[in-house]
Short mmCIF file of C-alpha atoms and ligand atoms in Angstrom, two decimals:
data_model
loop_
_atom_site.label_atom_id
_atom_site.label_comp_id
_atom_site.label_asym_id
_atom_site.label_seq_id
_atom_site.Cartn_x
_atom_site.Cartn_y
_atom_site.Cartn_z
CA MET A 778 -18.30 -4.41 -4.78
CA ALA A 779 -15.07 -4.42 -2.82
CA HIS A 780 -14.41 -4.59 0.80
CA VAL A 781 -12.20 -1.64 1.44
CA LEU A 782 -10.10 -0.78 4.77
CA VAL A 783 -9.41 3.01 4.71
CA THR A 784 -6.85 4.17 7.12
CA GLY A 785 -6.90 7.98 7.75
CA GLY A 786 -10.83 7.61 7.05
CA THR A 787 -11.46 10.50 9.75
CA GLY A 788 -8.92 12.79 8.12
CA HIS A 789 -9.59 15.46 5.53
CA LEU A 790 -8.89 13.48 2.46
CA GLY A 791 -10.27 9.97 4.36
CA ARG A 792 -13.45 11.78 4.73
CA ASP A 793 -14.15 12.59 1.27
CA LEU A 794 -12.86 9.15 0.32
CA VAL A 795 -15.00 7.27 2.36
CA GLU A 796 -17.90 9.54 1.43
CA ARG A 797 -17.25 8.38 -2.25
CA LEU A 798 -16.82 4.77 -1.68
CA VAL A 799 -20.00 4.33 0.39
CA ALA A 800 -21.82 6.01 -2.43
CA ALA A 801 -20.39 3.60 -5.00
CA GLY A 802 -21.69 1.19 -2.93
CA HIS A 803 -18.56 -0.70 -1.72
CA LYS A 804 -18.42 -2.11 1.80
CA VAL A 805 -16.05 0.37 3.86
CA ARG A 806 -14.24 -0.26 7.06
CA VAL A 807 -12.55 2.63 8.59
CA PHE A 808 -9.53 2.22 10.89
CA ALA A 809 -9.38 4.83 13.72
CA ARG A 810 -8.06 5.73 16.73
CA ILE A 811 -11.69 7.10 17.80
CA PRO A 812 -14.67 5.76 15.82
CA GLY A 813 -16.76 8.39 13.87
CA ALA A 814 -20.49 9.03 13.76
CA ARG A 815 -21.23 7.59 10.48
CA GLY A 816 -23.60 4.64 10.64
CA ASP A 817 -22.86 3.19 6.93
CA VAL A 818 -19.43 2.14 7.65
CA GLU A 819 -17.52 -0.60 9.78
CA TRP A 820 -15.27 1.16 12.63
CA ALA A 821 -12.12 -0.89 13.27
CA VAL A 822 -10.66 0.60 16.21
CA GLY A 823 -6.76 0.84 16.58
CA ASP A 824 -3.75 2.74 16.20
CA LEU A 825 -0.90 2.36 13.36
CA THR A 826 1.66 3.42 15.89
CA THR A 827 1.24 0.41 18.44
CA GLY A 828 -0.44 -2.03 15.73
CA ALA A 829 -3.26 -2.45 18.33
CA GLY A 830 -6.36 -3.53 16.40
CA MET A 831 -4.86 -3.75 12.97
CA LYS A 832 -4.94 -7.53 12.53
CA ALA A 833 -8.72 -7.56 12.98
CA ALA A 834 -9.08 -4.31 11.02
CA ILE A 835 -7.37 -6.00 7.97
CA ASP A 836 -9.50 -9.34 8.27
CA ASP A 837 -11.64 -10.09 5.07
CA VAL A 838 -10.67 -6.95 3.15
CA ASP A 839 -9.62 -7.25 -0.35
CA THR A 840 -8.64 -3.52 -0.88
CA VAL A 841 -6.45 -1.28 1.70
CA ILE A 842 -6.24 2.39 0.84
CA ASN A 843 -3.70 4.02 3.37
CA ALA A 844 -4.63 7.52 3.37
CA ALA A 845 -3.32 7.82 7.25
CA THR A 846 -0.31 10.22 8.28
CA PHE A 847 0.93 12.19 11.09
CA SER A 848 1.97 15.68 9.83
CA PRO A 849 2.71 18.11 12.67
CA ILE A 850 2.51 20.75 10.15
CA ALA A 851 -1.07 19.88 8.88
CA ARG A 852 -2.19 18.86 12.53
CA ARG A 853 -1.34 22.48 13.90
CA GLY A 854 -2.12 24.32 10.40
CA GLY A 855 1.39 25.76 10.10
CA PHE A 856 5.18 25.78 10.35
CA ARG A 857 7.46 25.73 13.58
CA PRO A 858 11.31 25.85 13.27
CA ILE A 859 11.24 22.09 14.57
CA ASP A 860 9.44 21.09 11.12
CA PHE A 861 12.65 21.74 9.44
CA PHE A 862 14.77 19.45 11.65
CA LYS A 863 12.55 16.49 12.33
CA SER A 864 9.15 14.80 11.80
CA PRO A 865 7.75 11.96 13.67
CA SER A 866 7.74 8.82 11.34
CA ALA A 867 5.62 6.36 13.67
CA VAL A 868 2.53 6.37 11.22
CA ASP A 869 3.74 7.18 8.01
CA VAL A 870 6.76 4.47 8.19
CA GLU A 871 6.34 2.27 10.93
CA GLY A 872 2.46 2.21 10.79
CA THR A 873 2.83 1.54 6.96
CA ALA A 874 5.36 -1.13 7.52
CA ARG A 875 2.88 -3.14 9.94
CA LEU A 876 0.04 -2.60 7.38
CA LEU A 877 2.07 -4.00 4.67
CA GLU A 878 3.31 -7.01 6.67
CA LEU A 879 -0.40 -7.89 7.61
CA SER A 880 -1.71 -7.01 4.06
CA GLU A 881 0.79 -9.70 2.59
CA THR A 882 -0.40 -12.43 4.68
CA ALA A 883 -4.21 -11.38 4.67
CA SER A 884 -6.55 -11.55 1.36
CA VAL A 885 -5.65 -8.00 0.56
CA LYS A 886 -5.46 -8.05 -3.52
CA HIS A 887 -4.45 -4.11 -3.64
CA PHE A 888 -2.62 -1.66 -1.22
CA LEU A 889 -3.13 1.90 -2.33
CA HIS A 890 -0.90 4.26 -0.83
CA VAL A 891 -1.24 8.03 -0.78
CA SER A 892 1.85 10.11 -1.07
CA ILE A 893 2.88 13.63 -1.99
CA VAL A 894 4.09 15.32 -5.33
CA GLY A 895 7.58 16.31 -5.32
CA ILE A 896 8.96 14.41 -2.14
CA ASP A 897 12.14 12.98 -4.08
CA ASP A 898 13.44 16.98 -4.45
CA ALA A 899 11.83 18.21 -1.05
CA SER A 900 14.02 18.80 1.71
CA LEU A 901 11.63 19.04 4.80
CA PRO A 902 11.77 16.13 7.03
CA TYR A 903 8.11 14.99 6.86
CA ALA A 904 8.80 14.60 2.64
CA LYS A 905 11.81 12.05 3.86
CA VAL A 906 9.20 10.19 5.95
CA LYS A 907 6.71 9.99 3.33
CA LEU A 908 9.54 8.96 0.87
CA GLU A 909 10.42 6.12 3.19
CA GLY A 910 6.78 4.97 3.45
CA GLU A 911 6.43 4.91 -0.17
CA ARG A 912 9.99 2.82 -0.38
CA LEU A 913 8.26 0.30 1.60
CA VAL A 914 5.15 -0.20 -0.12
CA LYS A 915 7.33 -0.32 -3.45
CA SER A 916 9.30 -3.22 -2.14
CA SER A 917 6.28 -4.97 -0.57
CA SER A 918 5.05 -8.23 -2.17
CA VAL A 919 1.47 -7.13 -1.91
CA ALA A 920 0.07 -5.90 -5.40
CA TRP A 921 0.37 -1.98 -4.68
CA SER A 922 -0.14 1.43 -6.20
CA VAL A 923 1.12 4.69 -5.19
CA VAL A 924 -0.77 7.92 -5.99
CA ARG A 925 0.83 11.43 -5.43
CA ALA A 926 -0.95 14.40 -4.75
CA MET A 927 -0.10 18.11 -4.56
CA PRO A 928 -0.65 20.03 -1.25
CA PHE A 929 -4.37 20.01 -0.14
CA TYR A 930 -6.42 23.39 -0.28
CA TYR A 931 -7.31 23.24 3.31
CA LEU A 932 -3.61 23.13 4.34
CA LEU A 933 -2.95 26.22 2.09
CA LYS A 934 -5.86 27.95 3.84
CA GLN A 935 -4.74 26.93 7.25
CA THR A 936 -1.15 28.19 6.78
CA LEU A 937 -2.35 31.45 5.31
CA ASP A 938 -4.83 31.71 8.23
CA GLY A 939 -1.80 31.45 10.50
CA LEU A 940 -0.30 34.37 8.94
CA THR A 941 -2.84 36.87 9.63
CA TRP A 942 -0.98 38.43 12.51
CA LEU A 943 1.91 39.63 10.26
CA PRO A 944 1.67 42.90 8.34
CA ALA A 945 3.35 41.68 5.43
CA TRP A 946 3.78 38.11 3.95
CA PRO A 947 7.04 36.93 2.00
CA VAL A 948 5.55 34.89 -0.80
CA PRO A 949 7.65 32.67 -3.15
CA LYS A 950 7.14 33.60 -6.92
CA ALA A 951 7.04 29.80 -7.50
CA ALA A 952 4.35 28.23 -9.53
CA PHE A 953 2.20 25.38 -8.18
CA ASN A 954 -1.17 23.63 -8.27
CA PRO A 955 -2.71 22.64 -5.03
CA VAL A 956 -5.77 20.56 -5.08
CA ASP A 957 -9.18 19.77 -3.31
CA THR A 958 -9.41 16.71 -1.34
CA SER A 959 -12.73 15.79 -2.96
CA ASP A 960 -10.96 15.81 -6.31
CA VAL A 961 -8.17 13.61 -5.05
CA ALA A 962 -10.85 11.34 -3.57
CA GLU A 963 -12.46 10.86 -6.79
CA HIS A 964 -8.86 9.97 -8.50
CA LEU A 965 -8.18 7.46 -5.86
CA VAL A 966 -11.30 5.45 -6.30
CA GLU A 967 -11.07 5.30 -9.84
CA CYS A 968 -7.29 4.01 -9.24
CA ALA A 969 -8.38 1.62 -6.44
CA PHE A 970 -10.57 -0.36 -8.94
CA ASP A 971 -9.13 0.15 -12.52
CA ALA A 972 -7.36 -3.13 -12.02
CA LYS A 973 -4.02 -1.25 -12.83
CA ARG A 974 -1.12 -1.33 -10.15
CA GLY A 975 2.05 0.49 -9.72
CA ILE A 976 2.93 4.27 -9.88
CA ARG A 977 -0.12 5.90 -10.83
CA SER A 978 -0.88 9.29 -12.33
CA GLU A 979 -0.15 12.01 -9.89
CA ILE A 980 -2.98 14.43 -9.09
CA GLY A 981 -2.87 18.44 -8.80
CA GLY A 982 -5.30 21.14 -9.23
CA PRO A 983 -6.56 22.71 -12.26
CA GLU A 984 -4.80 25.90 -12.28
CA ASP A 985 -0.90 26.43 -12.50
CA LEU A 986 -0.62 29.88 -10.56
CA THR A 987 2.24 31.42 -8.55
CA CYS A 988 1.92 31.08 -5.10
CA THR A 989 1.41 34.98 -5.08
CA ASP A 990 -1.81 34.53 -7.18
CA PHE A 991 -3.05 32.13 -4.62
CA VAL A 992 -2.44 34.38 -1.74
CA GLN A 993 -4.20 37.07 -3.49
CA GLN A 994 -7.20 34.94 -4.06
CA TYR A 995 -7.25 34.21 -0.54
CA GLN A 996 -7.08 37.71 0.50
CA HIS A 997 -9.74 38.68 -1.66
CA ALA A 998 -12.02 35.87 -0.45
CA THR A 999 -11.33 36.62 3.18
CA GLY A 1000 -10.99 40.37 3.11
CA VAL A 1001 -7.83 39.97 5.02
CA HIS A 1002 -5.41 42.50 3.23
CA ARG A 1003 -1.92 42.24 4.04
CA THR A 1004 1.34 43.39 1.79
CA ILE A 1005 2.65 40.56 -0.39
CA LEU A 1006 6.44 40.70 -0.56
CA PRO A 1007 7.16 38.54 -3.81
CA VAL A 1008 10.21 36.00 -3.13
CA ARG A 1009 12.08 35.12 -6.28
CA MET A 1010 13.86 31.88 -5.88
CA SER A 1011 15.41 29.09 -8.16
CA GLU A 1012 13.47 26.34 -9.41
CA LYS A 1013 15.46 23.91 -7.45
CA ALA A 1014 15.20 26.15 -4.15
CA ALA A 1015 11.03 26.17 -5.17
CA ARG A 1016 11.01 22.33 -5.38
CA GLY A 1017 13.39 21.69 -2.20
CA MET A 1018 10.11 23.82 -0.38
CA GLY A 1019 7.50 21.57 -2.10
CA PHE A 1020 6.61 23.94 -4.96
CA CYS A 1021 6.24 22.41 -8.21
CA VAL A 1022 3.34 21.65 -10.80
CA ALA A 1023 1.89 18.15 -10.97
CA HIS A 1024 1.07 17.23 -14.70
CA GLY A 1025 -1.00 14.37 -14.32
CA VAL A 1026 -4.57 14.22 -13.42
CA ARG A 1027 -6.23 17.50 -12.84
CA GLY A 1028 -8.84 18.34 -10.23
CA VAL A 1029 -11.71 20.30 -11.36
CA THR A 1030 -11.99 22.43 -8.32
CA PRO A 1031 -10.49 26.02 -8.76
CA TRP A 1032 -9.18 27.59 -5.75
CA ALA A 1033 -11.55 30.79 -5.92
CA SER A 1034 -14.45 28.21 -5.79
CA TRP A 1035 -13.26 26.29 -2.97
CA LEU A 1036 -12.57 29.64 -0.78
CA ASP A 1037 -16.18 30.60 -1.87
CA ARG A 1038 -17.41 27.42 -0.29
CA HIS A 1039 -15.34 27.96 2.65
CA PHE A 1040 -15.69 31.81 3.57
CA ARG A 1041 -19.33 33.01 3.00
CA ARG A 1042 -19.32 36.75 3.06
CA GLU A 1043 -21.81 38.01 5.71
CA GLY A 1044 -22.70 41.85 4.90
CA ASN A 1045 -19.94 43.97 3.30
CA SER A 1046 -16.64 42.70 5.26
CA GLN A 1047 -17.58 40.01 7.60
CA TYR A 1048 -16.71 36.39 6.76
CA ARG A 1049 -17.64 33.16 8.46
CA ASN A 1050 -14.95 30.57 8.22
CA THR A 1051 -17.18 27.60 7.49
CA ASP A 1052 -14.24 24.87 7.28
CA CYS A 1053 -14.55 24.41 11.13
CA ALA A 1054 -18.23 23.32 10.75
CA ARG A 1055 -17.06 20.71 8.11
CA LEU A 1056 -14.92 19.23 10.57
N1 LIG B 1019 -2.34 17.50 3.49
C1 LIG B 1019 -1.80 17.64 2.20
O1 LIG B 1019 -1.56 18.86 1.66
C2 LIG B 1019 -1.32 16.52 1.52
C3 LIG B 1019 -0.81 16.72 0.22
C4 LIG B 1019 -0.79 15.40 -0.65
C5 LIG B 1019 -0.94 14.33 0.13
N2 LIG B 1019 -1.21 14.13 1.53
C6 LIG B 1019 -1.40 13.03 1.91
O2 LIG B 1019 -2.79 12.54 1.99
C7 LIG B 1019 -3.09 11.56 3.11
C8 LIG B 1019 -4.14 12.34 3.76
O3 LIG B 1019 -3.67 13.51 4.33
P1 LIG B 1019 -4.58 14.43 5.08
O4 LIG B 1019 -3.96 15.97 5.05
O5 LIG B 1019 -5.97 14.19 5.08
O6 LIG B 1019 -4.57 14.15 6.76
P2 LIG B 1019 -5.24 14.29 8.05
O7 LIG B 1019 -6.24 15.13 7.70
O8 LIG B 1019 -3.97 15.01 8.91
O9 LIG B 1019 -5.80 13.13 8.56
C9 LIG B 1019 -4.63 12.19 9.15
C10 LIG B 1019 -5.48 10.92 9.17
O10 LIG B 1019 -4.62 9.93 9.94
C11 LIG B 1019 -5.04 9.25 11.04
N3 LIG B 1019 -4.00 8.96 12.02
C12 LIG B 1019 -3.21 9.69 12.50
N4 LIG B 1019 -2.14 8.99 13.51
C13 LIG B 1019 -2.79 7.71 13.63
C14 LIG B 1019 -2.63 6.62 14.27
N5 LIG B 1019 -1.58 6.51 15.15
N6 LIG B 1019 -3.41 5.50 13.96
C15 LIG B 1019 -4.34 5.52 12.83
N7 LIG B 1019 -4.82 6.65 12.34
C16 LIG B 1019 -4.02 7.95 12.76
C17 LIG B 1019 -5.78 10.51 11.75
O11 LIG B 1019 -6.73 9.96 12.55
P3 LIG B 1019 -7.20 10.80 14.03
O12 LIG B 1019 -8.35 11.37 13.52
O13 LIG B 1019 -7.30 9.90 14.96
O14 LIG B 1019 -5.84 11.71 14.22
C18 LIG B 1019 -6.55 11.10 10.41
O15 LIG B 1019 -7.60 10.24 10.10
C19 LIG B 1019 -1.79 11.53 3.90
O16 LIG B 1019 -0.91 10.36 3.16
C20 LIG B 1019 -0.78 12.48 3.28
O17 LIG B 1019 0.53 12.49 3.41
C21 LIG B 1019 -1.60 15.28 2.25
#
């Protein structure tokens, strides 16, 4: 069994990842700013932006899974105008560089980095930050893998939750296939220990639908009904906004099942958001 360091192990993907690694019997160390409650992992307290605690965290591990990120959009669950102009790089670029430097001199045999499908074409500053993080990994001397994933369902849900105040929603007619973090975690664990290296199969959800389809399913599940205004756009424009379809590995969880798990119907029209309970 491997000794694995997981950065971002307290995040949405990270929690599913840690769960699977522990279940598979691996020795798991979670690098976190604030330790969590799990008693079946080692907690290494530190900060990727300052380097605090990183040297001790990497000591004696053979596999690093870098799932930490700082996305202001994901943090607040929606876009602000500032997101179209800049995105902080201290975690995803400088933090990744520190982690790679330490991994090169430590006993690390595999550095598995989590990234995002379509960032080569995307124009958002966060995508540029992720691309730079990937570039550092690919030019490192440590044995590396990069796994790109489509946007996660939780982020799609948060974004749509944030629109409920609007009576009409402009929605791109572009196709995409967002994915559940548990499916991504499954793929990552496989990639971590299959002895392959390099650019790995990207992962997306099981359904290629248009954004309007995803929004309709959200509205059906939540009972929040707003007018959908489909917005036609070229494929290039859609890709620039991160809307594309990943053709590699497919997750197994459909959006409707995920929504069903997160919004439990109570009575005729009341829904309870169970996502917060999960956090
Ligand atoms: N969200 C998406 O739709 C999506 C899609 C494809 C790929 N990805 C990639 O998947 C990975 C995980 O994304 P996610 O959405 O699960 O992220 P998330 O929920 O926002 O979690 C981010 C994690 O990074 C940690 N972190 C942030 N700043 C840190 C710092 N200074 N030092 C140490 N740890 C720090 C956070 O710890 P704290 O709890 O202390 O803040 C948290 O554990 C990222 O690489 C992301 O780019 C995300």
